[in-house]
Amino acid sequence: MGDLHVHSLLVTGANRGIGLELVRQFLGMPSPPAWVFAACRDPKGQRAQELQNLASKHPNLVIIPLEVTDPASIKAAAARVGEHLQGSGLNLLINNAGTAKASSLDDETLENMTQIYTTNTVGPLLLGQAFLPLLKKAAQGTPGSALNCSKAAIINMSSSAGSIEEVFLWNYGQVVSYRCSKAALNMLTKCQSLRYRDCGVLCAALHPGWVQTDMGGSGRTFLFPPLRVDESVRGMLKVLSSLSEKDTGTFLDWEGKVVPW
Ligand code: NDP
C-alpha cells in the first residue's frame, strides 16, 4: 500500500453521511491536507451544523456552497476553490453527493429518472469538467509521471446497486432510477479515465459497501446495513492510498475488491 499525501481535496455532499466522515478522517490524518474543501448545499444552515463545528476547530477546512444539479453553482464552486488555492492545483475531487428514491420499475416516472440521473450522473460529469484545470495543475505540479490519488484524481462514489452483473438487493428494493444512474456513473468514470489519463488524472468508481447512513438505512427498518460509516471510509481511504496507474477506469469496493460492471 502506498501513502496518501493529499495537499488539497474537495468532497461533495459533505454535510452528512459518508461525505462528512470523509472530511473527518482526512482532517484526522497524521499529516492532514493543507486544504479540505467540504461542499454542501446550505453551508450556513442547520444541515451543515457538524461541518461548521469542525470548521471552527480546523482552519484548513473550507465549506463551499454547491448544488450539484446547478451548472452555475458548480462553476462558482470551482472559482472559489481556485481562489483559495492561489495558483496551486487540486489533488482530489470526490464526487460523493448522491440521491435515491424508493421506487419499483412500475412506478418510476420521467421526473424520478431525470432528477436522480441529474444528481448522480450529470453532476459528477460537470464537476469533472469544471475542476479539470485545477486537477491538471496539481498533476503538473507533482513530480513523476505515474497516476495516483496524491497527485490528481477523480473518485466517483458509485454503488454495487449499479452493477449489471450482480444486481444487489433486488428483492429488497428495485430503485431502478438509482441503479440506472449509478450504472451510467460507472460508464462516465470509464470515459473520464480515458480522456483524463493524458492530463495525469486518475479516475475510479468506488462502492462504499452497504453503510449505516440516511441513504443506506440506520436500523429504522428490518434491513440493517452491516457497515458503520467510519469503517467504510477507513477502508476507502486505504483503497485510495493504494490506487495506481493500473487502477484508472476501474470499479472497486471499500476493501479494494473489483466490483463487476
Ligand atoms: P446520504 O443520503 O446520507 O447523504 C447524501 C449527501 O449528498 C448529503 O450530503 C446530501 O446533501 C448530498 N446531496 C444530495 N443531493 C445533492 C445535490 N443535488 N447537491 C448537493 N448535494 C447533494 O448518503 P450516503 O452518505 O449514504 O451516500 C453518499 C454516496 O455513497 C452517494 O453517492 C450514495 O449513492 C453512495 N452509496 C451509499 C451507500 C450506502 O449504503 N449508504 C451504498 C452505495 C453507495 P443534503 O443534506 O443537502 O441533502
mmCIF file of C-alpha atoms and ligand atoms in Angstrom:
data_model
loop_
_atom_site.group_PDB
_atom_site.id
_atom_site.type_symbol
_atom_site.label_atom_id
_atom_site.label_comp_id
_atom_site.label_asym_id
_atom_site.label_seq_id
_atom_site.Cartn_x
_atom_site.Cartn_y
_atom_site.Cartn_z
ATOM 1 C CA MET A 1 0.000 0.000 0.000
ATOM 2 C CA GLY A 2 1.217 3.499 -0.830
ATOM 3 C CA ASP A 3 0.751 6.609 1.242
ATOM 4 C CA LEU A 4 -1.955 9.175 0.759
ATOM 5 C CA HIS A 5 -0.441 12.670 0.926
ATOM 6 C CA VAL A 6 -3.075 14.963 -0.452
ATOM 7 C CA HIS A 7 -2.372 18.692 -0.365
ATOM 8 C CA SER A 8 -5.946 19.610 -1.259
ATOM 9 C CA LEU A 9 -9.236 17.871 -1.885
ATOM 10 C CA LEU A 10 -12.914 18.575 -2.386
ATOM 11 C CA VAL A 11 -15.736 16.325 -1.198
ATOM 12 C CA THR A 12 -19.308 16.883 -2.428
ATOM 13 C CA GLY A 13 -22.284 16.085 -0.196
ATOM 14 C CA ALA A 14 -20.000 16.705 2.777
ATOM 15 C CA ASN A 15 -22.571 17.724 5.400
ATOM 16 C CA ARG A 16 -23.693 14.216 6.406
ATOM 17 C CA GLY A 17 -23.193 10.503 5.898
ATOM 18 C CA ILE A 18 -20.166 9.242 4.009
ATOM 19 C CA GLY A 19 -19.148 12.728 2.816
ATOM 20 C CA LEU A 20 -18.964 14.121 6.357
ATOM 21 C CA GLU A 21 -16.951 11.126 7.546
ATOM 22 C CA LEU A 22 -14.522 11.517 4.628
ATOM 23 C CA VAL A 23 -13.937 15.093 5.757
ATOM 24 C CA ARG A 24 -13.464 13.978 9.387
ATOM 25 C CA GLN A 25 -10.962 11.273 8.526
ATOM 26 C CA PHE A 26 -8.923 13.485 6.183
ATOM 27 C CA LEU A 27 -8.739 16.136 8.922
ATOM 28 C CA GLY A 28 -7.675 13.483 11.435
ATOM 29 C CA MET A 29 -4.744 12.177 9.374
ATOM 30 C CA PRO A 30 -1.257 12.440 10.925
ATOM 31 C CA SER A 31 -0.331 14.907 8.183
ATOM 32 C CA PRO A 32 -3.684 16.353 7.124
ATOM 33 C CA PRO A 33 -4.237 18.133 3.821
ATOM 34 C CA ALA A 34 -3.495 21.848 3.686
ATOM 35 C CA TRP A 35 -6.973 22.362 2.235
ATOM 36 C CA VAL A 36 -10.126 20.310 2.744
ATOM 37 C CA PHE A 37 -12.999 21.792 0.734
ATOM 38 C CA ALA A 38 -16.310 20.456 2.036
ATOM 39 C CA ALA A 39 -19.097 21.188 -0.420
ATOM 40 C CA CYS A 40 -22.736 21.216 0.600
ATOM 41 C CA ARG A 41 -25.991 22.831 -0.438
ATOM 42 C CA ASP A 42 -26.533 25.053 2.566
ATOM 43 C CA PRO A 43 -23.237 25.879 4.343
ATOM 44 C CA LYS A 44 -24.794 28.286 6.844
ATOM 45 C CA GLY A 45 -27.904 26.279 7.643
ATOM 46 C CA GLN A 46 -28.822 23.694 10.241
ATOM 47 C CA ARG A 47 -27.988 20.829 7.872
ATOM 48 C CA ALA A 48 -24.325 21.863 7.918
ATOM 49 C CA GLN A 49 -24.062 22.192 11.718
ATOM 50 C CA GLU A 50 -21.478 19.405 12.100
ATOM 51 C CA LEU A 51 -19.331 20.838 9.321
ATOM 52 C CA GLN A 52 -19.494 24.277 10.939
ATOM 53 C CA ASN A 53 -18.337 22.764 14.255
ATOM 54 C CA LEU A 54 -15.434 21.062 12.504
ATOM 55 C CA ALA A 55 -14.517 24.275 10.653
ATOM 56 C CA SER A 56 -14.297 26.167 13.950
ATOM 57 C CA LYS A 57 -11.567 23.738 15.048
ATOM 58 C CA HIS A 58 -9.784 23.185 11.739
ATOM 59 C CA PRO A 59 -8.612 26.278 9.832
ATOM 60 C CA ASN A 60 -7.743 24.048 6.838
ATOM 61 C CA LEU A 61 -11.444 23.187 6.383
ATOM 62 C CA VAL A 62 -13.353 25.453 3.998
ATOM 63 C CA ILE A 63 -17.077 24.983 3.476
ATOM 64 C CA ILE A 64 -18.116 25.657 -0.114
ATOM 65 C CA PRO A 65 -21.717 26.108 -1.284
ATOM 66 C CA LEU A 66 -22.589 23.608 -4.010
ATOM 67 C CA GLU A 67 -25.773 22.318 -5.581
ATOM 68 C CA VAL A 68 -24.585 19.591 -7.943
ATOM 69 C CA THR A 69 -27.607 19.877 -10.249
ATOM 70 C CA ASP A 70 -26.864 23.539 -10.978
ATOM 71 C CA PRO A 71 -24.102 24.256 -13.533
ATOM 72 C CA ALA A 72 -23.709 27.859 -12.306
ATOM 73 C CA SER A 73 -23.217 26.642 -8.735
ATOM 74 C CA ILE A 74 -20.580 24.157 -9.919
ATOM 75 C CA LYS A 75 -18.669 26.864 -11.798
ATOM 76 C CA ALA A 76 -18.852 29.198 -8.803
ATOM 77 C CA ALA A 77 -17.528 26.429 -6.524
ATOM 78 C CA ALA A 78 -14.566 25.783 -8.848
ATOM 79 C CA ALA A 79 -13.796 29.518 -8.931
ATOM 80 C CA ARG A 80 -13.926 29.769 -5.127
ATOM 81 C CA VAL A 81 -11.654 26.765 -4.666
ATOM 82 C CA GLY A 82 -9.235 28.227 -7.230
ATOM 83 C CA GLU A 83 -9.100 31.498 -5.285
ATOM 84 C CA HIS A 84 -8.244 29.702 -2.032
ATOM 85 C CA LEU A 85 -5.558 27.597 -3.711
ATOM 86 C CA GLN A 86 -3.829 30.713 -5.087
ATOM 87 C CA GLY A 87 -2.135 29.103 -8.036
ATOM 88 C CA SER A 88 -1.693 25.554 -6.767
ATOM 89 C CA GLY A 89 -3.887 22.723 -8.037
ATOM 90 C CA LEU A 90 -6.500 20.431 -6.515
ATOM 91 C CA ASN A 91 -5.318 16.864 -5.955
ATOM 92 C CA LEU A 92 -8.543 15.044 -5.315
ATOM 93 C CA LEU A 93 -12.170 15.527 -6.331
ATOM 94 C CA ILE A 94 -14.541 13.122 -4.574
ATOM 95 C CA ASN A 95 -17.960 13.123 -6.221
ATOM 96 C CA ASN A 96 -19.839 11.746 -3.241
ATOM 97 C CA ALA A 97 -23.190 13.611 -3.293
ATOM 98 C CA GLY A 98 -25.966 11.320 -4.365
ATOM 99 C CA THR A 99 -29.651 10.704 -4.035
ATOM 100 C CA ALA A 100 -32.073 7.779 -4.219
ATOM 101 C CA LYS A 101 -35.810 7.389 -4.187
ATOM 102 C CA ALA A 102 -37.664 4.240 -3.123
ATOM 103 C CA SER A 103 -39.341 3.091 -6.307
ATOM 104 C CA SER A 104 -40.217 -0.010 -8.280
ATOM 105 C CA LEU A 105 -39.989 -0.494 -12.016
ATOM 106 C CA ASP A 106 -43.748 0.037 -12.273
ATOM 107 C CA ASP A 107 -43.845 3.398 -10.554
ATOM 108 C CA GLU A 108 -40.738 5.106 -11.935
ATOM 109 C CA THR A 109 -41.532 8.406 -13.641
ATOM 110 C CA LEU A 110 -39.855 10.807 -16.005
ATOM 111 C CA GLU A 111 -39.347 13.172 -13.044
ATOM 112 C CA ASN A 112 -37.720 10.477 -10.889
ATOM 113 C CA MET A 113 -35.455 9.216 -13.631
ATOM 114 C CA THR A 114 -34.410 12.729 -14.594
ATOM 115 C CA GLN A 115 -33.857 14.027 -11.082
ATOM 116 C CA ILE A 116 -31.791 11.054 -9.939
ATOM 117 C CA TYR A 117 -29.740 10.985 -13.152
ATOM 118 C CA THR A 118 -29.103 14.716 -12.967
ATOM 119 C CA THR A 119 -27.750 14.474 -9.408
ATOM 120 C CA ASN A 120 -25.889 11.171 -9.576
ATOM 121 C CA THR A 121 -24.517 11.233 -13.113
ATOM 122 C CA VAL A 122 -24.668 14.686 -14.694
ATOM 123 C CA GLY A 123 -23.373 16.346 -11.506
ATOM 124 C CA PRO A 124 -20.131 14.312 -11.492
ATOM 125 C CA LEU A 125 -19.696 14.955 -15.237
ATOM 126 C CA LEU A 126 -19.980 18.741 -14.817
ATOM 127 C CA LEU A 127 -17.813 18.726 -11.688
ATOM 128 C CA GLY A 128 -15.117 16.833 -13.585
ATOM 129 C CA GLN A 129 -15.233 19.432 -16.368
ATOM 130 C CA ALA A 130 -15.199 22.415 -14.001
ATOM 131 C CA PHE A 131 -12.356 21.142 -11.815
ATOM 132 C CA LEU A 132 -10.199 19.734 -14.618
ATOM 133 C CA PRO A 133 -7.979 22.852 -14.859
ATOM 134 C CA LEU A 134 -7.204 22.636 -11.103
ATOM 135 C CA LEU A 135 -6.651 18.868 -11.268
ATOM 136 C CA LYS A 136 -4.320 19.300 -14.253
ATOM 137 C CA LYS A 137 -2.403 21.946 -12.367
ATOM 138 C CA ALA A 138 -1.965 19.543 -9.437
ATOM 139 C CA ALA A 139 -0.774 16.796 -11.785
ATOM 140 C CA GLN A 140 1.728 19.147 -13.439
ATOM 141 C CA GLY A 141 2.999 20.341 -10.092
ATOM 142 C CA THR A 142 3.666 16.820 -8.764
ATOM 143 C CA PRO A 143 6.885 15.083 -9.751
ATOM 144 C CA GLY A 144 6.740 11.689 -11.504
ATOM 145 C CA SER A 145 4.514 10.567 -14.333
ATOM 146 C CA ALA A 146 2.608 7.715 -12.614
ATOM 147 C CA LEU A 147 -1.054 8.285 -11.774
ATOM 148 C CA ASN A 148 -2.128 8.222 -8.129
ATOM 149 C CA CYS A 149 -4.561 9.896 -5.717
ATOM 150 C CA SER A 150 -1.922 12.042 -4.012
ATOM 151 C CA LYS A 151 -1.184 13.604 -7.394
ATOM 152 C CA ALA A 152 -4.537 14.115 -9.135
ATOM 153 C CA ALA A 153 -7.702 12.007 -9.111
ATOM 154 C CA ILE A 154 -11.447 11.988 -9.574
ATOM 155 C CA ILE A 155 -13.240 9.461 -7.381
ATOM 156 C CA ASN A 156 -16.893 8.843 -8.172
ATOM 157 C CA MET A 157 -18.982 7.353 -5.366
ATOM 158 C CA SER A 158 -20.873 4.638 -7.173
ATOM 159 C CA SER A 159 -22.768 1.645 -5.843
ATOM 160 C CA SER A 160 -22.938 -2.062 -6.426
ATOM 161 C CA ALA A 161 -26.642 -1.305 -6.980
ATOM 162 C CA GLY A 162 -25.458 -0.101 -10.398
ATOM 163 C CA SER A 163 -23.701 -3.378 -11.199
ATOM 164 C CA ILE A 164 -25.448 -5.139 -14.080
ATOM 165 C CA GLU A 165 -23.771 -8.473 -13.407
ATOM 166 C CA GLU A 166 -24.518 -8.629 -9.676
ATOM 167 C CA VAL A 167 -27.859 -6.918 -9.115
ATOM 168 C CA PHE A 168 -27.515 -6.130 -5.422
ATOM 169 C CA LEU A 169 -30.550 -6.473 -3.081
ATOM 170 C CA TRP A 170 -33.108 -6.524 -5.920
ATOM 171 C CA ASN A 171 -35.696 -8.273 -3.764
ATOM 172 C CA TYR A 172 -35.483 -5.527 -1.140
ATOM 173 C CA GLY A 173 -35.670 -2.525 -3.431
ATOM 174 C CA GLN A 174 -35.821 -2.154 -7.167
ATOM 175 C CA VAL A 175 -34.768 1.541 -7.126
ATOM 176 C CA VAL A 176 -34.483 1.465 -10.908
ATOM 177 C CA SER A 177 -33.719 5.176 -11.294
ATOM 178 C CA TYR A 178 -30.873 4.884 -8.766
ATOM 179 C CA ARG A 179 -29.467 1.698 -10.347
ATOM 180 C CA CYS A 180 -29.533 3.257 -13.830
ATOM 181 C CA SER A 181 -27.870 6.455 -12.595
ATOM 182 C CA LYS A 182 -25.011 4.516 -10.976
ATOM 183 C CA ALA A 183 -24.539 2.211 -13.995
ATOM 184 C CA ALA A 184 -24.252 5.404 -16.064
ATOM 185 C CA LEU A 185 -21.852 6.905 -13.494
ATOM 186 C CA ASN A 186 -19.650 3.845 -13.970
ATOM 187 C CA MET A 187 -19.568 4.461 -17.726
ATOM 188 C CA LEU A 188 -18.813 8.129 -17.070
ATOM 189 C CA THR A 189 -15.885 7.053 -14.860
ATOM 190 C CA LYS A 190 -14.520 4.915 -17.683
ATOM 191 C CA CYS A 191 -14.874 7.787 -20.164
ATOM 192 C CA GLN A 192 -13.195 10.222 -17.755
ATOM 193 C CA SER A 193 -10.333 7.780 -17.229
ATOM 194 C CA LEU A 194 -9.728 7.571 -20.995
ATOM 195 C CA ARG A 195 -9.968 11.313 -21.570
ATOM 196 C CA TYR A 196 -8.100 12.496 -18.450
ATOM 197 C CA ARG A 197 -5.260 9.942 -18.369
ATOM 198 C CA ASP A 198 -3.080 12.181 -20.525
ATOM 199 C CA CYS A 199 -3.789 15.066 -18.144
ATOM 200 C CA GLY A 200 -2.282 12.994 -15.310
ATOM 201 C CA VAL A 201 -5.642 12.445 -13.588
ATOM 202 C CA LEU A 202 -6.576 9.020 -12.229
ATOM 203 C CA CYS A 203 -10.332 8.244 -12.312
ATOM 204 C CA ALA A 204 -12.081 5.440 -10.433
ATOM 205 C CA ALA A 205 -15.531 4.450 -9.206
ATOM 206 C CA LEU A 206 -15.895 3.219 -5.618
ATOM 207 C CA HIS A 207 -18.612 1.214 -3.883
ATOM 208 C CA PRO A 208 -18.567 2.194 -0.186
ATOM 209 C CA GLY A 209 -20.259 -1.017 0.983
ATOM 210 C CA TRP A 210 -23.731 -1.028 2.483
ATOM 211 C CA VAL A 211 -23.384 1.678 5.087
ATOM 212 C CA GLN A 212 -25.374 2.987 8.072
ATOM 213 C CA THR A 213 -26.366 6.433 6.789
ATOM 214 C CA ASP A 214 -29.638 8.172 5.943
ATOM 215 C CA MET A 215 -29.471 6.634 2.490
ATOM 216 C CA GLY A 216 -28.195 3.192 3.483
ATOM 217 C CA GLY A 217 -30.680 2.962 6.368
ATOM 218 C CA SER A 218 -29.747 3.105 10.011
ATOM 219 C CA GLY A 219 -31.788 0.478 11.711
ATOM 220 C CA ARG A 220 -35.230 2.037 11.439
ATOM 221 C CA THR A 221 -36.294 -0.816 9.158
ATOM 222 C CA PHE A 222 -35.656 -4.543 9.383
ATOM 223 C CA LEU A 223 -32.894 -4.031 6.848
ATOM 224 C CA PHE A 224 -29.771 -3.163 8.742
ATOM 225 C CA PRO A 225 -26.631 -2.201 6.837
ATOM 226 C CA PRO A 226 -23.607 -4.130 8.110
ATOM 227 C CA LEU A 227 -21.055 -1.309 7.876
ATOM 228 C CA ARG A 228 -20.529 1.681 10.116
ATOM 229 C CA VAL A 229 -19.687 4.824 8.219
ATOM 230 C CA ASP A 230 -16.246 5.119 9.882
ATOM 231 C CA GLU A 231 -15.373 1.540 8.812
ATOM 232 C CA SER A 232 -16.440 2.162 5.226
ATOM 233 C CA VAL A 233 -14.472 5.404 4.986
ATOM 234 C CA ARG A 234 -11.368 3.930 6.654
ATOM 235 C CA GLY A 235 -11.483 1.138 4.070
ATOM 236 C CA MET A 236 -11.930 3.548 1.172
ATOM 237 C CA LEU A 237 -9.014 5.741 2.285
ATOM 238 C CA LYS A 238 -6.814 2.651 2.339
ATOM 239 C CA VAL A 239 -8.013 1.838 -1.169
ATOM 240 C CA LEU A 240 -7.307 5.413 -2.341
ATOM 241 C CA SER A 241 -3.790 5.190 -0.967
ATOM 242 C CA SER A 242 -3.171 2.029 -2.977
ATOM 243 C CA LEU A 243 -4.516 3.153 -6.368
ATOM 244 C CA SER A 244 -2.017 3.437 -9.200
ATOM 245 C CA GLU A 245 -1.816 3.644 -12.984
ATOM 246 C CA LYS A 246 -3.395 0.211 -13.476
ATOM 247 C CA ASP A 247 -6.473 1.159 -11.463
ATOM 248 C CA THR A 248 -7.634 4.115 -13.523
ATOM 249 C CA GLY A 249 -11.032 3.346 -15.052
ATOM 250 C CA THR A 250 -11.853 0.576 -12.571
ATOM 251 C CA PHE A 251 -14.755 -0.049 -10.172
ATOM 252 C CA LEU A 252 -13.632 -1.153 -6.701
ATOM 253 C CA ASP A 253 -15.307 -1.617 -3.338
ATOM 254 C CA TRP A 254 -14.295 -0.255 0.072
ATOM 255 C CA GLU A 255 -11.987 -3.251 0.549
ATOM 256 C CA GLY A 256 -10.298 -2.836 -2.820
ATOM 257 C CA LYS A 257 -12.093 -5.758 -4.479
ATOM 258 C CA VAL A 258 -13.119 -5.351 -8.103
ATOM 259 C CA VAL A 259 -16.893 -4.917 -8.492
ATOM 260 C CA PRO A 260 -18.231 -6.364 -11.752
ATOM 261 C CA TRP A 261 -19.692 -3.782 -14.119
HETATM 262 P P1 NDP B 1 -26.764 10.419 2.487
HETATM 263 O O1 NDP B 1 -28.159 10.387 1.964
HETATM 264 O O2 NDP B 1 -26.508 10.180 3.913
HETATM 265 O O3 NDP B 1 -26.065 11.801 2.063
HETATM 266 C C1 NDP B 1 -26.174 12.277 0.750
HETATM 267 C C2 NDP B 1 -25.377 13.562 0.618
HETATM 268 O O4 NDP B 1 -25.494 14.016 -0.736
HETATM 269 C C3 NDP B 1 -25.905 14.686 1.510
HETATM 270 O O5 NDP B 1 -24.836 15.464 1.958
HETATM 271 C C4 NDP B 1 -26.783 15.473 0.552
HETATM 272 O O6 NDP B 1 -26.955 16.822 0.916
HETATM 273 C C5 NDP B 1 -25.936 15.364 -0.710
HETATM 274 N N1 NDP B 1 -26.717 15.710 -1.900
HETATM 275 C C6 NDP B 1 -27.790 15.067 -2.407
HETATM 276 N N2 NDP B 1 -28.257 15.718 -3.487
HETATM 277 C C7 NDP B 1 -27.451 16.801 -3.656
HETATM 278 C C8 NDP B 1 -27.426 17.872 -4.582
HETATM 279 N N3 NDP B 1 -28.340 17.960 -5.572
HETATM 280 N N4 NDP B 1 -26.459 18.812 -4.474
HETATM 281 C C9 NDP B 1 -25.540 18.741 -3.486
HETATM 282 N N5 NDP B 1 -25.530 17.764 -2.557
HETATM 283 C C10 NDP B 1 -26.470 16.809 -2.650
HETATM 284 O O7 NDP B 1 -25.991 9.348 1.578
HETATM 285 P P2 NDP B 1 -24.666 8.493 1.880
HETATM 286 O O8 NDP B 1 -23.713 9.274 2.667
HETATM 287 O O9 NDP B 1 -25.095 7.157 2.319
HETATM 288 O O10 NDP B 1 -24.140 8.308 0.371
HETATM 289 C C11 NDP B 1 -23.034 9.001 -0.173
HETATM 290 C C12 NDP B 1 -22.744 8.398 -1.549
HETATM 291 O O11 NDP B 1 -22.488 7.000 -1.409
HETATM 292 C C13 NDP B 1 -23.926 8.520 -2.522
HETATM 293 O O12 NDP B 1 -23.450 8.823 -3.811
HETATM 294 C C14 NDP B 1 -24.550 7.129 -2.494
HETATM 295 O O13 NDP B 1 -25.223 6.823 -3.706
HETATM 296 C C15 NDP B 1 -23.323 6.246 -2.284
HETATM 297 N N6 NDP B 1 -23.626 4.939 -1.708
HETATM 298 C C16 NDP B 1 -24.114 4.815 -0.430
HETATM 299 C C17 NDP B 1 -24.391 3.558 0.093
HETATM 300 C C18 NDP B 1 -24.890 3.338 1.494
HETATM 301 O O14 NDP B 1 -25.131 2.163 1.863
HETATM 302 N N7 NDP B 1 -25.053 4.353 2.289
HETATM 303 C C19 NDP B 1 -24.190 2.335 -0.716
HETATM 304 C C20 NDP B 1 -23.672 2.583 -2.039
HETATM 305 C C21 NDP B 1 -23.405 3.835 -2.497
HETATM 306 P P3 NDP B 1 -28.293 17.354 1.701
HETATM 307 O O15 NDP B 1 -28.046 17.098 3.163
HETATM 308 O O16 NDP B 1 -28.333 18.795 1.335
HETATM 309 O O17 NDP B 1 -29.449 16.578 1.179
#
